[in-house]
Short mmCIF file of C-alpha atoms in Angstrom, two decimals:
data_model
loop_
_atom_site.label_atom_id
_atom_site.label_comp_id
_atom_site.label_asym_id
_atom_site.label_seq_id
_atom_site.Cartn_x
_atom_site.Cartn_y
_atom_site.Cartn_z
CA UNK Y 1 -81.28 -25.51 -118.35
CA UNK Y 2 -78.06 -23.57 -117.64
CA UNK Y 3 -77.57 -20.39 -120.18
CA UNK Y 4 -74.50 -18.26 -119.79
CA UNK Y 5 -74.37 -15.59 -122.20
CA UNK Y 6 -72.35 -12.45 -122.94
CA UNK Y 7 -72.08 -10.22 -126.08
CA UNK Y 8 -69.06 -10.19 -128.37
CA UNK Y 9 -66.93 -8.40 -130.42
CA UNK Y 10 -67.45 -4.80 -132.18
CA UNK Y 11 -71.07 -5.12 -132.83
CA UNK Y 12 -71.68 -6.96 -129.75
CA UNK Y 13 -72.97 -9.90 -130.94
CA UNK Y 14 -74.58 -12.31 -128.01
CA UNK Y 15 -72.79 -15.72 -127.24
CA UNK Y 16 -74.50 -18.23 -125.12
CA UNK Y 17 -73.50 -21.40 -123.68
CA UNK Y 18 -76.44 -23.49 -123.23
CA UNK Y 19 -76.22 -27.01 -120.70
CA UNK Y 20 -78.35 -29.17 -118.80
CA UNK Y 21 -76.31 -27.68 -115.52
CA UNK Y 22 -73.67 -26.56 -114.22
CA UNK Y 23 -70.42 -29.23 -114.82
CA UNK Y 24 -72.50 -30.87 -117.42
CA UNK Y 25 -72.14 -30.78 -121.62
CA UNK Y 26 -73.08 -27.88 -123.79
CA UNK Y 27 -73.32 -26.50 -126.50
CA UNK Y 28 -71.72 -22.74 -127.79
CA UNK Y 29 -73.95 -20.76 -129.81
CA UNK Y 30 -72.85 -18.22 -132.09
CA UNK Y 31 -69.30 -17.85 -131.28
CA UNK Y 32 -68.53 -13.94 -132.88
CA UNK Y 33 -65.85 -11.73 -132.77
CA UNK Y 34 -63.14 -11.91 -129.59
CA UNK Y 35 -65.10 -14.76 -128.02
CA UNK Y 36 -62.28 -17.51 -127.60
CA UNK Y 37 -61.38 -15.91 -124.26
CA UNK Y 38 -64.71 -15.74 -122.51
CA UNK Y 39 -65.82 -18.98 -123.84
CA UNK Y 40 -63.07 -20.46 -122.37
CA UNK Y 41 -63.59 -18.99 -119.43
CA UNK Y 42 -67.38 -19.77 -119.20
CA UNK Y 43 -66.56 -23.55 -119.89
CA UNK Y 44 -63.99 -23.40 -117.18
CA UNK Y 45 -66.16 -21.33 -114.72
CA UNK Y 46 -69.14 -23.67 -114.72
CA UNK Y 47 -67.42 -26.98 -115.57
CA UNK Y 48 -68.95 -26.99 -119.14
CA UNK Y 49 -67.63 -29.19 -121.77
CA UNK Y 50 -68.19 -28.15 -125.44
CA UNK Y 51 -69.71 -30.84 -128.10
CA UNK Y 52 -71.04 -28.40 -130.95
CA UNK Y 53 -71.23 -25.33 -132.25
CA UNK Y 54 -74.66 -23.92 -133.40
CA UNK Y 55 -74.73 -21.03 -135.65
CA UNK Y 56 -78.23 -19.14 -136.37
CA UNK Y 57 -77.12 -17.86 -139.72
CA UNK Y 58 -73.76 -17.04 -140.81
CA UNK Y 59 -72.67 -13.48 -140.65
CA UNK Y 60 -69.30 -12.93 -139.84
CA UNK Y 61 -70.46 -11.18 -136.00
CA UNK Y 62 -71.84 -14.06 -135.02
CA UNK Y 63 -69.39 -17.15 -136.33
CA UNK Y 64 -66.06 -15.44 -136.29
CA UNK Y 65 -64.30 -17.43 -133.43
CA UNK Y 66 -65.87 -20.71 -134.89
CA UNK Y 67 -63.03 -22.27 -136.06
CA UNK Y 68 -60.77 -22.01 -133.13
CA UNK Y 69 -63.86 -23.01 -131.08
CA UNK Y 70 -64.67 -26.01 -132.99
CA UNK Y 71 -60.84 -26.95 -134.38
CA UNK Y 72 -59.76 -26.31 -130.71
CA UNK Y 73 -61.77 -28.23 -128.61
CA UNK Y 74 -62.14 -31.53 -131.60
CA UNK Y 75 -66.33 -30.50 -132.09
CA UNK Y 76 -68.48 -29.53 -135.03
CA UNK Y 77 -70.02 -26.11 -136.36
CA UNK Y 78 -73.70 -26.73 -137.33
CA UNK Y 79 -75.22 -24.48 -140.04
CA UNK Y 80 -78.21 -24.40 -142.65
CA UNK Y 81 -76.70 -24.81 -145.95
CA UNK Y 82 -78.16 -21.32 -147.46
CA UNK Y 83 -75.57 -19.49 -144.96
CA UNK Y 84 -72.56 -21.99 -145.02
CA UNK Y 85 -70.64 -20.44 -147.77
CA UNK Y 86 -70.15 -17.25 -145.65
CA UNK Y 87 -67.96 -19.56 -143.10
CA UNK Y 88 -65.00 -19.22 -145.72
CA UNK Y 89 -66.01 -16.01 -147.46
CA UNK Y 90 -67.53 -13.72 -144.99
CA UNK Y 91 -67.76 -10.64 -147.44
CA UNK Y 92 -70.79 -12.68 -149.00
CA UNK Y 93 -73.32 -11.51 -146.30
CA UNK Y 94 -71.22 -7.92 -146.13
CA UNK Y 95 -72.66 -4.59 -147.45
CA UNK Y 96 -70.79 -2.63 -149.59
CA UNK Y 97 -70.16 0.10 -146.76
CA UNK Y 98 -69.28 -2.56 -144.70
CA UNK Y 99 -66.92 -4.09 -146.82
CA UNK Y 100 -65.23 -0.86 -147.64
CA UNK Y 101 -64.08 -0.94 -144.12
CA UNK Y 102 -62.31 -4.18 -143.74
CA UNK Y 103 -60.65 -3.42 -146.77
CA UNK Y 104 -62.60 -5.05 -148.48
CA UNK Y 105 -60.97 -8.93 -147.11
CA UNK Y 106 -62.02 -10.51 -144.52
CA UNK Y 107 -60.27 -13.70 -144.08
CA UNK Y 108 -61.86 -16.77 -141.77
CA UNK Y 109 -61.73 -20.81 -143.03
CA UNK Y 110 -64.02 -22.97 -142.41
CA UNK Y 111 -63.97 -25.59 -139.23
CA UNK Y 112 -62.73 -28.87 -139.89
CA UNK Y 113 -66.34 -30.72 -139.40
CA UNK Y 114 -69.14 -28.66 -140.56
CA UNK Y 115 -72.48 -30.07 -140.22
CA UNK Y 116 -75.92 -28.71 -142.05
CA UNK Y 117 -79.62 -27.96 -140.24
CA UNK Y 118 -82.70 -28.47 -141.55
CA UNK Y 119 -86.06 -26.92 -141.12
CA UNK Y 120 -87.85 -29.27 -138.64
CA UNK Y 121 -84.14 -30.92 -137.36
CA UNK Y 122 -84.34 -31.97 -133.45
CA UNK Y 123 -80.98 -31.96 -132.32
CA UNK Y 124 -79.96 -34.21 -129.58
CA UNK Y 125 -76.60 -32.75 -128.19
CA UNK Y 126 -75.39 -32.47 -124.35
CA UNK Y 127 -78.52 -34.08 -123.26
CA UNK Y 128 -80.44 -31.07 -124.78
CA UNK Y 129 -83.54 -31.24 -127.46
CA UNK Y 130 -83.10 -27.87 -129.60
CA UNK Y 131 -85.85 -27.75 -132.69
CA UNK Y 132 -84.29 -26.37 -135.39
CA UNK Y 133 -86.74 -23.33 -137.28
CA UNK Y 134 -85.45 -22.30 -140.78
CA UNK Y 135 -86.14 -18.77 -140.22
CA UNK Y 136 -84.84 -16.97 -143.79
CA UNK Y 137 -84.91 -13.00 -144.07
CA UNK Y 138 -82.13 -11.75 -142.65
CA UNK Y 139 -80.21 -13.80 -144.09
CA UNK Y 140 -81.32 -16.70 -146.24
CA UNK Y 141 -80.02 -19.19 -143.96
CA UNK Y 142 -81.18 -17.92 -140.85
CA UNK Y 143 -82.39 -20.35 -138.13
CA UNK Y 144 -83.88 -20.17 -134.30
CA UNK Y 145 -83.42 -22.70 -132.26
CA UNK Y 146 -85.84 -23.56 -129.70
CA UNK Y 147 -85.90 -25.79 -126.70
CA UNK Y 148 -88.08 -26.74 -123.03
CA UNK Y 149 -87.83 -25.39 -119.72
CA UNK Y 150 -87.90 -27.40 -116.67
CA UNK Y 151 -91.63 -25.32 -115.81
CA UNK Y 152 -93.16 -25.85 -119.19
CA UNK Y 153 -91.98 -23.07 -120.68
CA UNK Y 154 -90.04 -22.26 -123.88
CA UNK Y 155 -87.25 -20.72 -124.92
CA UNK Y 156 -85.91 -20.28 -128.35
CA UNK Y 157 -81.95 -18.88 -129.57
CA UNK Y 158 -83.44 -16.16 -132.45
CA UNK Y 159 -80.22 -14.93 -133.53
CA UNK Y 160 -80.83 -12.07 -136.16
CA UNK Y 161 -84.53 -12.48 -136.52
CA UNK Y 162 -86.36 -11.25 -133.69
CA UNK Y 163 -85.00 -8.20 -131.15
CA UNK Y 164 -86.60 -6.85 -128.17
CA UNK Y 165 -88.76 -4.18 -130.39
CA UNK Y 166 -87.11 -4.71 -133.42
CA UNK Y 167 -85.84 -7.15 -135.90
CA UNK Y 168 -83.30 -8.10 -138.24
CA UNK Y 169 -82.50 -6.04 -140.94
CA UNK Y 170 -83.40 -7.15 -144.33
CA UNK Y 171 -80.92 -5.14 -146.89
CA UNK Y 172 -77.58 -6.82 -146.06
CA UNK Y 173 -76.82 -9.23 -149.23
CA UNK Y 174 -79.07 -12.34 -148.95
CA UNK Y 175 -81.84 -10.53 -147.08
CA UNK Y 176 -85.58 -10.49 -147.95
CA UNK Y 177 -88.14 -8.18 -146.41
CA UNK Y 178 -91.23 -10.38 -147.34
CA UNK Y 179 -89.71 -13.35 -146.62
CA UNK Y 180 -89.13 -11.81 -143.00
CA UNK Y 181 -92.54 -11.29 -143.04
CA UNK Y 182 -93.72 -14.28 -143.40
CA UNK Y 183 -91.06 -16.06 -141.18
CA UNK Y 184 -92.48 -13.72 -138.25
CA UNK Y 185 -96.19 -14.93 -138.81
CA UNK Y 186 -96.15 -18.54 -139.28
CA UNK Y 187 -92.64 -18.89 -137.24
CA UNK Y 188 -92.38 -16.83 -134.24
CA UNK Y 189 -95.83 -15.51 -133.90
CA UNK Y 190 -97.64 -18.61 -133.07
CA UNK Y 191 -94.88 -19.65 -130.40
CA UNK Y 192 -96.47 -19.14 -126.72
CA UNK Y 193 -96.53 -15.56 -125.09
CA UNK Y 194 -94.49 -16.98 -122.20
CA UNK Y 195 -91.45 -18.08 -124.81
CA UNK Y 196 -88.62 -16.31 -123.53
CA UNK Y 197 -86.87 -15.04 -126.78
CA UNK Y 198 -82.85 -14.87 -126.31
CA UNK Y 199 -81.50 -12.38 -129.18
CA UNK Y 200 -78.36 -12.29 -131.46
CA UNK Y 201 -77.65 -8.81 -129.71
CA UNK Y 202 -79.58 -6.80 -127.38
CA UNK Y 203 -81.47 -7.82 -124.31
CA UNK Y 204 -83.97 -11.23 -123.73
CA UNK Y 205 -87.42 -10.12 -123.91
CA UNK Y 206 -90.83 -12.96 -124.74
CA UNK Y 207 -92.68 -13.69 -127.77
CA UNK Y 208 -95.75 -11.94 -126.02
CA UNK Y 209 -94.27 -8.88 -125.29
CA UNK Y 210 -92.97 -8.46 -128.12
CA UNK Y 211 -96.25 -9.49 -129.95
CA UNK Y 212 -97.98 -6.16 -128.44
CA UNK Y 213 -95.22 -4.25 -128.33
CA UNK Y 214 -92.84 -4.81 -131.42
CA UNK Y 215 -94.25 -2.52 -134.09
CA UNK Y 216 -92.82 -5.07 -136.98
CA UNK Y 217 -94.92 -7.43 -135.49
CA UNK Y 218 -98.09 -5.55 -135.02
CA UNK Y 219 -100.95 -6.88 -137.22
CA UNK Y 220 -98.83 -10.05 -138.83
CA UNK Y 221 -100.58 -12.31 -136.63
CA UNK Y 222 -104.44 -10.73 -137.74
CA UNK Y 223 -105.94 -13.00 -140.93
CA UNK Y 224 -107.36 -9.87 -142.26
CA UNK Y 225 -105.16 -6.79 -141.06
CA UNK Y 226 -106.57 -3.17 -141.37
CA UNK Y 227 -103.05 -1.25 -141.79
CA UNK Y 228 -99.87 -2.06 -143.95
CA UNK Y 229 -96.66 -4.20 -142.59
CA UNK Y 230 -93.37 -3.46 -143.41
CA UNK Y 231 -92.40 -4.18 -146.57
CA UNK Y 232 -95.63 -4.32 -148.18
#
């Protein structure tokens, strides 16, 4: 598996192109802010050619070039349906503080073909198997995706949910701090140690350092823990 990837954008949001190999298909996921230019450069750098966009949920940081992306090169944006309205009205999944500063309009359209993930969807796109994970509590549309390495191993696309030592925030419009909660323990935490998790910004880390180290995650995975978790 080939995996270029480079943050975008003023909140530097993390694209990644994701092929078999080099001069093979791929697919683009999360296409933010100011990321025409180095996607188009990544494509023509390694020989890549684009067949769908994958979005892990549908804040404007992370879907913001989508249209051009998608519209330019003829290929559909894939979303879960909780998060799709935010494609054409991106001050949906705004704070209020946040909104203030654009003025409160932001304008962006959705692409021409938008298709809608599942919980439990396999996609089957530039020879690639990516399992779809609804993932809900950052926003409630939130997805990973997660595919196979060539040694065994996994890897999974965790957009906004999981961070090297932190996770997504939960107070942004659509968020849910138990529903985070749960997401971590039955959806990331029984994933192998050696996953190698690949963040919506930030740097990769794995599901088992994370699981030791992460203090969000401390304790979810225990049936019977002895101290409190966050927002309990």
């Amino acid at each position: 598996m080939l995996v270029v990837g480079f943050p975008t954008g003023a909140f530097q949001a993390n694209c990644y192109l994701v092929a078999a190999g080099a001069g093979e298909p791929c697919v683009i996921i999360d296409p933010g802010q100011d990321a025409v230019e180095p996607i188009t450069e990544a494509l023509r750098k390694h020989r890549l050619s684009p067949v769908a966009a994958l979005l892990t949920h549908g804040h404007f940081d992370h879907v913001f070039s989508v249209t051009p992306i998608c519209d330019g090169n003829d290929i559909p944006a894939w979303i879960h349906p909780d998060d799709r309205m935010m494609l054409s009205d991106p001050m949906k999944g705004l704070s209020a503080e946040s909104a203030r500063f654009f003025g409160g309009r932001l304008e962006m359209r959705e692409p021409s073909e938008v298709r809608e993930l599942g919980d439990g969807t396999v996609l089957d796109l530039a020879g690639l198997h990516l399992t779809v994970d609804h993932t809900p509590g950052h926003t409630q549309g939130s997805v990973v995706f997660r595919g196979d390495l060539e040694d065994g191993g996994g890897v999974i696309f965790a957009g906004d949910t999981l961070f090297a030592g932190s996770i997504g925030r939960t107070d942004l419009p659509g968020g849910d701090t138990r529903m985070m909660t749960e997401t971590l323990r039955t959806k990331l935490l029984p994933l192998a140690d050696e996953t190698i998790v690949l963040p919506g910004h930030g740097s990769s880390t794995t599901i088992g350092r994370e699981r030791v180290g992460n203090p969000f995650l401390l304790g979810l995975d225990d049936p019977h823990p002895t101290g409190p978790t966050r927002g309990l």
